[in-house]
Tab-separated table of C-alpha atoms and ligand atoms in Angstrom:
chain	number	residue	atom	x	y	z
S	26	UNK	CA	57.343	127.117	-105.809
S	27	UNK	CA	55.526	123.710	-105.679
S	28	UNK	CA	56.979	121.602	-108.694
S	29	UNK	CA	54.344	118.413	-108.186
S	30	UNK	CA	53.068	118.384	-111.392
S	31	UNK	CA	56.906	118.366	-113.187
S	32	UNK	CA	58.522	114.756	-114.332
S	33	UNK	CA	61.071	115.095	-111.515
S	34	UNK	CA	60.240	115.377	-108.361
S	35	UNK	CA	61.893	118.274	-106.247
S	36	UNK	CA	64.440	117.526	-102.983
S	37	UNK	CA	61.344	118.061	-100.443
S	38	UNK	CA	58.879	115.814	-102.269
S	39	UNK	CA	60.666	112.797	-102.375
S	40	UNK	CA	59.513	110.147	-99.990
S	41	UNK	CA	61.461	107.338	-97.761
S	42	UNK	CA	60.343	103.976	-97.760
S	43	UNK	CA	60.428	101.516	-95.222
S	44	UNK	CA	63.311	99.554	-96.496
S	45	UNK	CA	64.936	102.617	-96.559
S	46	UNK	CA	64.384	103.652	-93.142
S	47	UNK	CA	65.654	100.256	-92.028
S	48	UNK	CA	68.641	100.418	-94.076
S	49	UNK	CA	69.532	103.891	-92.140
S	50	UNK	CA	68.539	102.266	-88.831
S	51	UNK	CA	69.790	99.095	-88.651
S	52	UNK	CA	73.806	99.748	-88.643
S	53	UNK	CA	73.011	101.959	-85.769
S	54	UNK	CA	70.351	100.127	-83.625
S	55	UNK	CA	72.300	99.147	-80.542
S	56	UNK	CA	73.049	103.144	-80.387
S	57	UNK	CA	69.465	103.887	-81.233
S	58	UNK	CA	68.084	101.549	-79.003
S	59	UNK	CA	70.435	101.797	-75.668
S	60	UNK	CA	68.098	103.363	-73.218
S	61	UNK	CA	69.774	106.293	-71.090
S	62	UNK	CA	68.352	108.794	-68.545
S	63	UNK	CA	66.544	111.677	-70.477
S	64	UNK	CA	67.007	114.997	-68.171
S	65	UNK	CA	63.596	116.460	-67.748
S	66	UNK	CA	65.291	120.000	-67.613
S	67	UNK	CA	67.750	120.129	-70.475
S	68	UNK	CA	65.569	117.475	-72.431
S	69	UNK	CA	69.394	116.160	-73.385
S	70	UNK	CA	70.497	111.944	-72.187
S	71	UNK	CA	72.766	111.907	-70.222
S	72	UNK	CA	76.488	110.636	-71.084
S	73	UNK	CA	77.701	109.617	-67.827
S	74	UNK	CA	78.874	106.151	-67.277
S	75	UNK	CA	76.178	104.815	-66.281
S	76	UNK	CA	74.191	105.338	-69.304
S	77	UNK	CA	76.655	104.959	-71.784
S	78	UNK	CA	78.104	101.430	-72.186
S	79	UNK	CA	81.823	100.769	-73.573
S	80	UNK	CA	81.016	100.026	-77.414
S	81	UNK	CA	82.208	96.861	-79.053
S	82	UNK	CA	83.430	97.854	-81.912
S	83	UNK	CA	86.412	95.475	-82.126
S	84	UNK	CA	84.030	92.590	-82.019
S	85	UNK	CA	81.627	93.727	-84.716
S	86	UNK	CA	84.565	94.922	-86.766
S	87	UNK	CA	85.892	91.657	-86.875
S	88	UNK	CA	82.745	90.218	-87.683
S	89	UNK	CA	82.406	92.274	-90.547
S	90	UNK	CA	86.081	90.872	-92.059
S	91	UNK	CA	84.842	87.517	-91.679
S	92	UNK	CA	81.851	88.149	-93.322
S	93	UNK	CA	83.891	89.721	-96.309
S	94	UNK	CA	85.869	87.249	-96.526
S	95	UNK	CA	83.153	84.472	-96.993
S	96	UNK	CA	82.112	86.340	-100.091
S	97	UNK	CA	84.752	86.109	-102.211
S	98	UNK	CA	85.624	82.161	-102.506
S	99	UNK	CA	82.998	79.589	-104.549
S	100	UNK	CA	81.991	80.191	-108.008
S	101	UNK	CA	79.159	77.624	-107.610
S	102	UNK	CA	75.485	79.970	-108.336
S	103	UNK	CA	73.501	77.142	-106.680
S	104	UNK	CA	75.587	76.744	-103.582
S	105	UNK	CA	75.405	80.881	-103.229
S	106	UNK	CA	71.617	80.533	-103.439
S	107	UNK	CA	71.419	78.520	-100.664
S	108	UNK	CA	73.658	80.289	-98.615
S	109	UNK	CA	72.102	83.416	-99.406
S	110	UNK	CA	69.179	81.760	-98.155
S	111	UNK	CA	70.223	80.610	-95.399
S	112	UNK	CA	71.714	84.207	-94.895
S	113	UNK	CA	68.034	85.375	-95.158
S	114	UNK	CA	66.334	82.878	-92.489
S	115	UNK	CA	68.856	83.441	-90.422
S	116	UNK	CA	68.741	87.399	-90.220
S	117	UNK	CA	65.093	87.159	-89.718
S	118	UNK	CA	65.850	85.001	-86.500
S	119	UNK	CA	68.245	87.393	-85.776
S	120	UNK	CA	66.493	90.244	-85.848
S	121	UNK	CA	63.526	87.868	-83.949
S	122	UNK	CA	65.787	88.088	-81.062
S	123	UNK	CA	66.723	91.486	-81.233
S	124	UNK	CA	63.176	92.869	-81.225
S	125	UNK	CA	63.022	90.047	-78.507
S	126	UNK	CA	65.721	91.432	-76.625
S	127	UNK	CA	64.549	95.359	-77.032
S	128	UNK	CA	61.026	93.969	-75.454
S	129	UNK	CA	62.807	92.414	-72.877
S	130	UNK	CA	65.251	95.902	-71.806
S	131	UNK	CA	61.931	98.047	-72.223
S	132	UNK	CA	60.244	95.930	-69.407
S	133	UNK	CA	63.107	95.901	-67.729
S	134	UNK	CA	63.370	99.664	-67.290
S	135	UNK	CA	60.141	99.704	-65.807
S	136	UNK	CA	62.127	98.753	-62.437
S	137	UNK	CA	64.683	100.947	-62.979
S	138	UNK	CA	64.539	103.835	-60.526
S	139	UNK	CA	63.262	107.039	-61.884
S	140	UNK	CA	66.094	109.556	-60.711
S	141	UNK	CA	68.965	109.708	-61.935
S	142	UNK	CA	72.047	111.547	-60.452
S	143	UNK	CA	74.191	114.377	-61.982
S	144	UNK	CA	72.893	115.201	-65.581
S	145	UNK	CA	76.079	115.476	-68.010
S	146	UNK	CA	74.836	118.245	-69.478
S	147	UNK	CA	73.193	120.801	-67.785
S	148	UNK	CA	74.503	119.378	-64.333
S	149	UNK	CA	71.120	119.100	-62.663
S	150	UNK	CA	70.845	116.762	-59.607
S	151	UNK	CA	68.562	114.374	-59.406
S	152	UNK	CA	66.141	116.214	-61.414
S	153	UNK	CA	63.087	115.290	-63.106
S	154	UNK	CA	63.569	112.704	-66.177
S	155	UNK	CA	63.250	109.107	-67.368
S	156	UNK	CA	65.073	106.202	-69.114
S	157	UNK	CA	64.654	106.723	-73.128
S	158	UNK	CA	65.948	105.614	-76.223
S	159	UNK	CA	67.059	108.015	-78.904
S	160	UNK	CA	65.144	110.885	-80.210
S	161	UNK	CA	65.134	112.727	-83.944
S	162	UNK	CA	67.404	115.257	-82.362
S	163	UNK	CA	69.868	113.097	-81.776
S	164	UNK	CA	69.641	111.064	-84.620
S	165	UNK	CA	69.542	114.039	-86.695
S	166	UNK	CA	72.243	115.713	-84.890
S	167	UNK	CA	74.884	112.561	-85.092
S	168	UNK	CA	73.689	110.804	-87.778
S	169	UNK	CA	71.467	112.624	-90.498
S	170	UNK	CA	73.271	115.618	-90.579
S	171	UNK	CA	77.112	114.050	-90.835
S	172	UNK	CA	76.027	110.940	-93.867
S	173	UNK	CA	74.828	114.463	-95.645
S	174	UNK	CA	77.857	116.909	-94.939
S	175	UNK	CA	79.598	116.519	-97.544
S	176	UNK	CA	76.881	117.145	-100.335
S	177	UNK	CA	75.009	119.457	-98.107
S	178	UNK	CA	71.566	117.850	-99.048
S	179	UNK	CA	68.610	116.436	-97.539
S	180	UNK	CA	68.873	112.667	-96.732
S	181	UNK	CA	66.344	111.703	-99.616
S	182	UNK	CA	68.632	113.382	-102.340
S	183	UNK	CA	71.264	111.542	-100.892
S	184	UNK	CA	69.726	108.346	-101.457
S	185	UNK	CA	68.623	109.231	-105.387
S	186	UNK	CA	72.396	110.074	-105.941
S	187	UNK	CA	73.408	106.964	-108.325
S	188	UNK	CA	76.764	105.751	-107.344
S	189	UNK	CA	78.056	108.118	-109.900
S	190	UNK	CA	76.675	111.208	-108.550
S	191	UNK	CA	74.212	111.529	-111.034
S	192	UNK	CA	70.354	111.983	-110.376
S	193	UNK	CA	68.031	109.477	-110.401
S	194	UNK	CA	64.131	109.778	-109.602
S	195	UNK	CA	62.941	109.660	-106.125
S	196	UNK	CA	60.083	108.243	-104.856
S	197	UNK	CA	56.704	109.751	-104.418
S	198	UNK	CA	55.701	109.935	-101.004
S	199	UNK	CA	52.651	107.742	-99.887
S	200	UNK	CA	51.787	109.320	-96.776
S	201	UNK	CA	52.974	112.531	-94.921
S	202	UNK	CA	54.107	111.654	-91.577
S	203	UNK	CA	52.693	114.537	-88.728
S	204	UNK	CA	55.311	113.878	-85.591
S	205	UNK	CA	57.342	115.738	-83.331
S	206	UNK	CA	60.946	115.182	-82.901
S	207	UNK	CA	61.139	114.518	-79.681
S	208	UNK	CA	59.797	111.099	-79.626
S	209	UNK	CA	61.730	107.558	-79.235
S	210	UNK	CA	63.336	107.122	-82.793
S	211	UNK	CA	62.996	103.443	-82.497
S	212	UNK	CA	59.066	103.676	-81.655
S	213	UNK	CA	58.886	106.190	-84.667
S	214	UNK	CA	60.311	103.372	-86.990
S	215	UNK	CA	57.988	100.454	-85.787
S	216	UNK	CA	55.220	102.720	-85.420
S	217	UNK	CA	55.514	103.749	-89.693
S	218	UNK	CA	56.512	100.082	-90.234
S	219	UNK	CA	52.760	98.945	-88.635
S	220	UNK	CA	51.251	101.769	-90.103
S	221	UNK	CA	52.501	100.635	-93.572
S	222	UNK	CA	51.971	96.892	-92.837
S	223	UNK	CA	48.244	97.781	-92.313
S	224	UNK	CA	47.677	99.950	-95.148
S	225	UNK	CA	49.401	97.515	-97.549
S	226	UNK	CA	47.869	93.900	-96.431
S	227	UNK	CA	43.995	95.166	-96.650
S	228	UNK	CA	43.461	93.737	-93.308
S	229	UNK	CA	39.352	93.358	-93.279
S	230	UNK	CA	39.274	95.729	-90.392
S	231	UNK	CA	41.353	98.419	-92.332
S	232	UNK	CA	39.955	101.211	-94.333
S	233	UNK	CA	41.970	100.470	-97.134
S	234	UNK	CA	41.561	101.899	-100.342
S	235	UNK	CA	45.025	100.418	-102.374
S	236	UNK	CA	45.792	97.035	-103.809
S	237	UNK	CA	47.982	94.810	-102.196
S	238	UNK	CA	51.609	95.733	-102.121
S	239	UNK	CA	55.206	95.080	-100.670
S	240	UNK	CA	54.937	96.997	-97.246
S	241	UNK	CA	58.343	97.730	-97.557
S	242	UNK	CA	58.127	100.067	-100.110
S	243	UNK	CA	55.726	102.322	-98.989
S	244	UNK	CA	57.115	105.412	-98.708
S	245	UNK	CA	56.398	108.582	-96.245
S	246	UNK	CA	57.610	112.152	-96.005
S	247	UNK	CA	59.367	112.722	-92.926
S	248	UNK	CA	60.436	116.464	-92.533
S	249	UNK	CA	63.710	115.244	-90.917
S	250	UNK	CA	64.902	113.226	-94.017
S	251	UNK	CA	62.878	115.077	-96.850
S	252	UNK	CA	64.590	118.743	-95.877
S	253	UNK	CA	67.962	119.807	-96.077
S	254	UNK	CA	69.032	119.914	-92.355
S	255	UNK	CA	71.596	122.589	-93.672
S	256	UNK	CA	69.382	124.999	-95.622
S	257	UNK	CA	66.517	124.263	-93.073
S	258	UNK	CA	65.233	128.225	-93.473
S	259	UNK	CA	64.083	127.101	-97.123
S	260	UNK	CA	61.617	124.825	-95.768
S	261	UNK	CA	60.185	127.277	-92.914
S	262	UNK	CA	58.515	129.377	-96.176
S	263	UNK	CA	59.526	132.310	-97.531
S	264	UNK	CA	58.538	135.297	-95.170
S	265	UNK	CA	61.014	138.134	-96.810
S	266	UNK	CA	58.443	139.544	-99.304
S	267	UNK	CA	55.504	141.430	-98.813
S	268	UNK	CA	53.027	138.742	-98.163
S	269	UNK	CA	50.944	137.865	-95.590
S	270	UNK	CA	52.144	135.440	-92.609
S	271	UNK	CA	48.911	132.917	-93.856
S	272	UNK	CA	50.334	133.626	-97.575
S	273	UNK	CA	54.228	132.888	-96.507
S	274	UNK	CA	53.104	129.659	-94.510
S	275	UNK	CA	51.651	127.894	-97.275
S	276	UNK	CA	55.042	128.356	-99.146
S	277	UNK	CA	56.554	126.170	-96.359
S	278	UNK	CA	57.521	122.801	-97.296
S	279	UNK	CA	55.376	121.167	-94.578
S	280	UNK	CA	52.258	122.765	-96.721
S	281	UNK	CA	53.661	122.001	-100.367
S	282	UNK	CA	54.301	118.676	-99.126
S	283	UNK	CA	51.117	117.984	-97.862
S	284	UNK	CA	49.235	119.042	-100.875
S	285	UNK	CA	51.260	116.349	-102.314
S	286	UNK	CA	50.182	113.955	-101.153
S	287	UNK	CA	46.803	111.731	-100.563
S	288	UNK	CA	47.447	110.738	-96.689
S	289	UNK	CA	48.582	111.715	-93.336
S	290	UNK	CA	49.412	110.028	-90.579
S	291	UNK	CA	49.866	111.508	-87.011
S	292	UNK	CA	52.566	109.380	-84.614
S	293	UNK	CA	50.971	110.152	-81.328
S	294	UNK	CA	53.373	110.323	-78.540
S	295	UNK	CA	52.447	108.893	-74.961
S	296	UNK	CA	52.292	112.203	-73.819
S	297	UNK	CA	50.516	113.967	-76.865
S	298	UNK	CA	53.500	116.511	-76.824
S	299	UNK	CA	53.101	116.332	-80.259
S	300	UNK	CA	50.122	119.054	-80.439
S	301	UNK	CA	52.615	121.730	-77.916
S	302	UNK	CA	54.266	121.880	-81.421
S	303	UNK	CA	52.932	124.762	-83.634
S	304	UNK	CA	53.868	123.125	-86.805
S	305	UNK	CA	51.885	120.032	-85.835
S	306	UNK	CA	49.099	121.948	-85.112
S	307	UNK	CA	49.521	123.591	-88.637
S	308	UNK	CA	49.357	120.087	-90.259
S	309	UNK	CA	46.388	119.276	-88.429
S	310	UNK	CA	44.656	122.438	-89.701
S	311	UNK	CA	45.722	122.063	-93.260
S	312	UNK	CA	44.566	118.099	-93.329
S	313	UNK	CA	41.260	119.260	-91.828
S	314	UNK	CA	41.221	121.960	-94.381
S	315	UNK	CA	42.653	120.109	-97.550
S	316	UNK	CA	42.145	116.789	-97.310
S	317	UNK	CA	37.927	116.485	-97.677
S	318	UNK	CA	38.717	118.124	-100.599
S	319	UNK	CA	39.905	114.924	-102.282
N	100	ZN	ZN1	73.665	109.110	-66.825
N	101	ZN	ZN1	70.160	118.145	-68.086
């Protein structure tokens, strides 16, 4: 039963905000971001060698002990200012480069040729396909899923879990995010980071109804990180009892949610494969249906 109105807000109506959705991505971008052949048949990328570079995880893991060991030494508060400065400017050039870089592979793969031989997977030669970066099933699959094993919850109860294990308040979403999981995870990201940048900045060209804020903490409801990937049923609606299909439907958590909250946002994929998807469709229908209502 939708618990909106209630102090705390319920595991499927707690939002992630951008920060947050950076702090999950960034550890993992070079995975994320490595583009590999997509098999148009099984819809799976492909783990041969060619796709999958060696990882360097001695490097970075040295890195990191270096790092770690920086921290520890001067007492001075000033000097630490400054280097935590420093820190700052220099991850923003950092990250410059990256997004540089990402441009620069994306171009790239233009040229690339699109076959591709043997898929790992389903074994298909030369089939249909084309060079991609990592989709919500896969980031759901190897990295969603296994940070929430242990607790069994949905990635946003995760995060409200105080270091403790008690419960702390989540955050209510912004916007509802209408997407299918088959697009590029890293497109996703930058697409909700724009989207958010926009909304937040009241750009003159903008129809923007809220007062300046911190883009980074707007926060959206993305099915993927809002339900519990291991009681996913519970968000489908409840269809055991006697009601009607239309009735059971609006007990989904894709419905409750939206009623939640007072925008949507569709994240149109090049090929509009998002609107193949019936529960897409059903978010369409309900923002047509709900949303001149407020
Ligand atoms: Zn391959
Ligand atoms: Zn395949």
């Amino acid at each position: 039963m939708y618990s909106g109105q209630s102090s705390t807000l319920s595991q499927g109506h707690r939002g992630i905000t951008v920060q947050e959705l950076w702090d999950f991505y960034d550890p993992e971008s070079s995975w994320l971001e490595a583009q590999r052949w997509r098999c148009g048949i099984c819809h799976k990328s492909c783990c041969c060698e060619k796709c999958v570079e060696p990882e360097p995880t001695q490097e970075a893991e040295t890195r990191t002990q270096e790092e770690g060991e920086d921290e520890g030494g001067s007492d001075d508060n000033f000097a630490e200012e400054v280097v935590e400065q420093i820190g700052a400017v220099f991850a923003g050039i950092e990250r410059k480069v990256a997004e540089e870089k990402r441009a620069w592979r994306m171009c790239f793969n233009r040229f690339k040729p699109e076959t591709h031989g043997r898929c790992s997977h389903c074994g298909a030669e030369g089939g249909p396909g084309r060079w991609e970066e990592r989709n919500l099933y896969e980031v759901v699959e190897h990295m969603v899923k296994p940070i929430c094993a242990q607790l069994r919850v949905s990635y946003v109860e995760l995060l409200r879990r105080g270091p403790e294990g008690e419960e702390m308040e989540g955050v209510k979403p912004d916007t509802f995010v209408s997407h299918w999981w088959g697009e590029e995870f890293p497109k996703f990201v930058r697409t909700l980071t724009c989207f958010a940048e926009a909304r937040s900045r009241r750009l003159p060209w903008t129809v923007c109804t809220t007062p300046h804020r911190n883009p980074k903490t707007w926060a959206f409801w993305i099915c993927a990180f809002a339900n519990n990937q291991y009681a996913i049923e519970h968000a489908l609606g409840d269809f055991s009892s006697d009601v009607t299909p239309r009735t059971a439907v609006m007990t989904s958590a894709f419905a409750t949610a939206l009623d939640a909250v007072s925008d949507v946002v569709a994240v149109l994929d090049d090929r509009a494969i998002i609107y193949t998807r019936i529960w897409c469709c059903f978010e369409l229908f309900s923002v047509a249906r709900l949303i001149p209502d407020r």
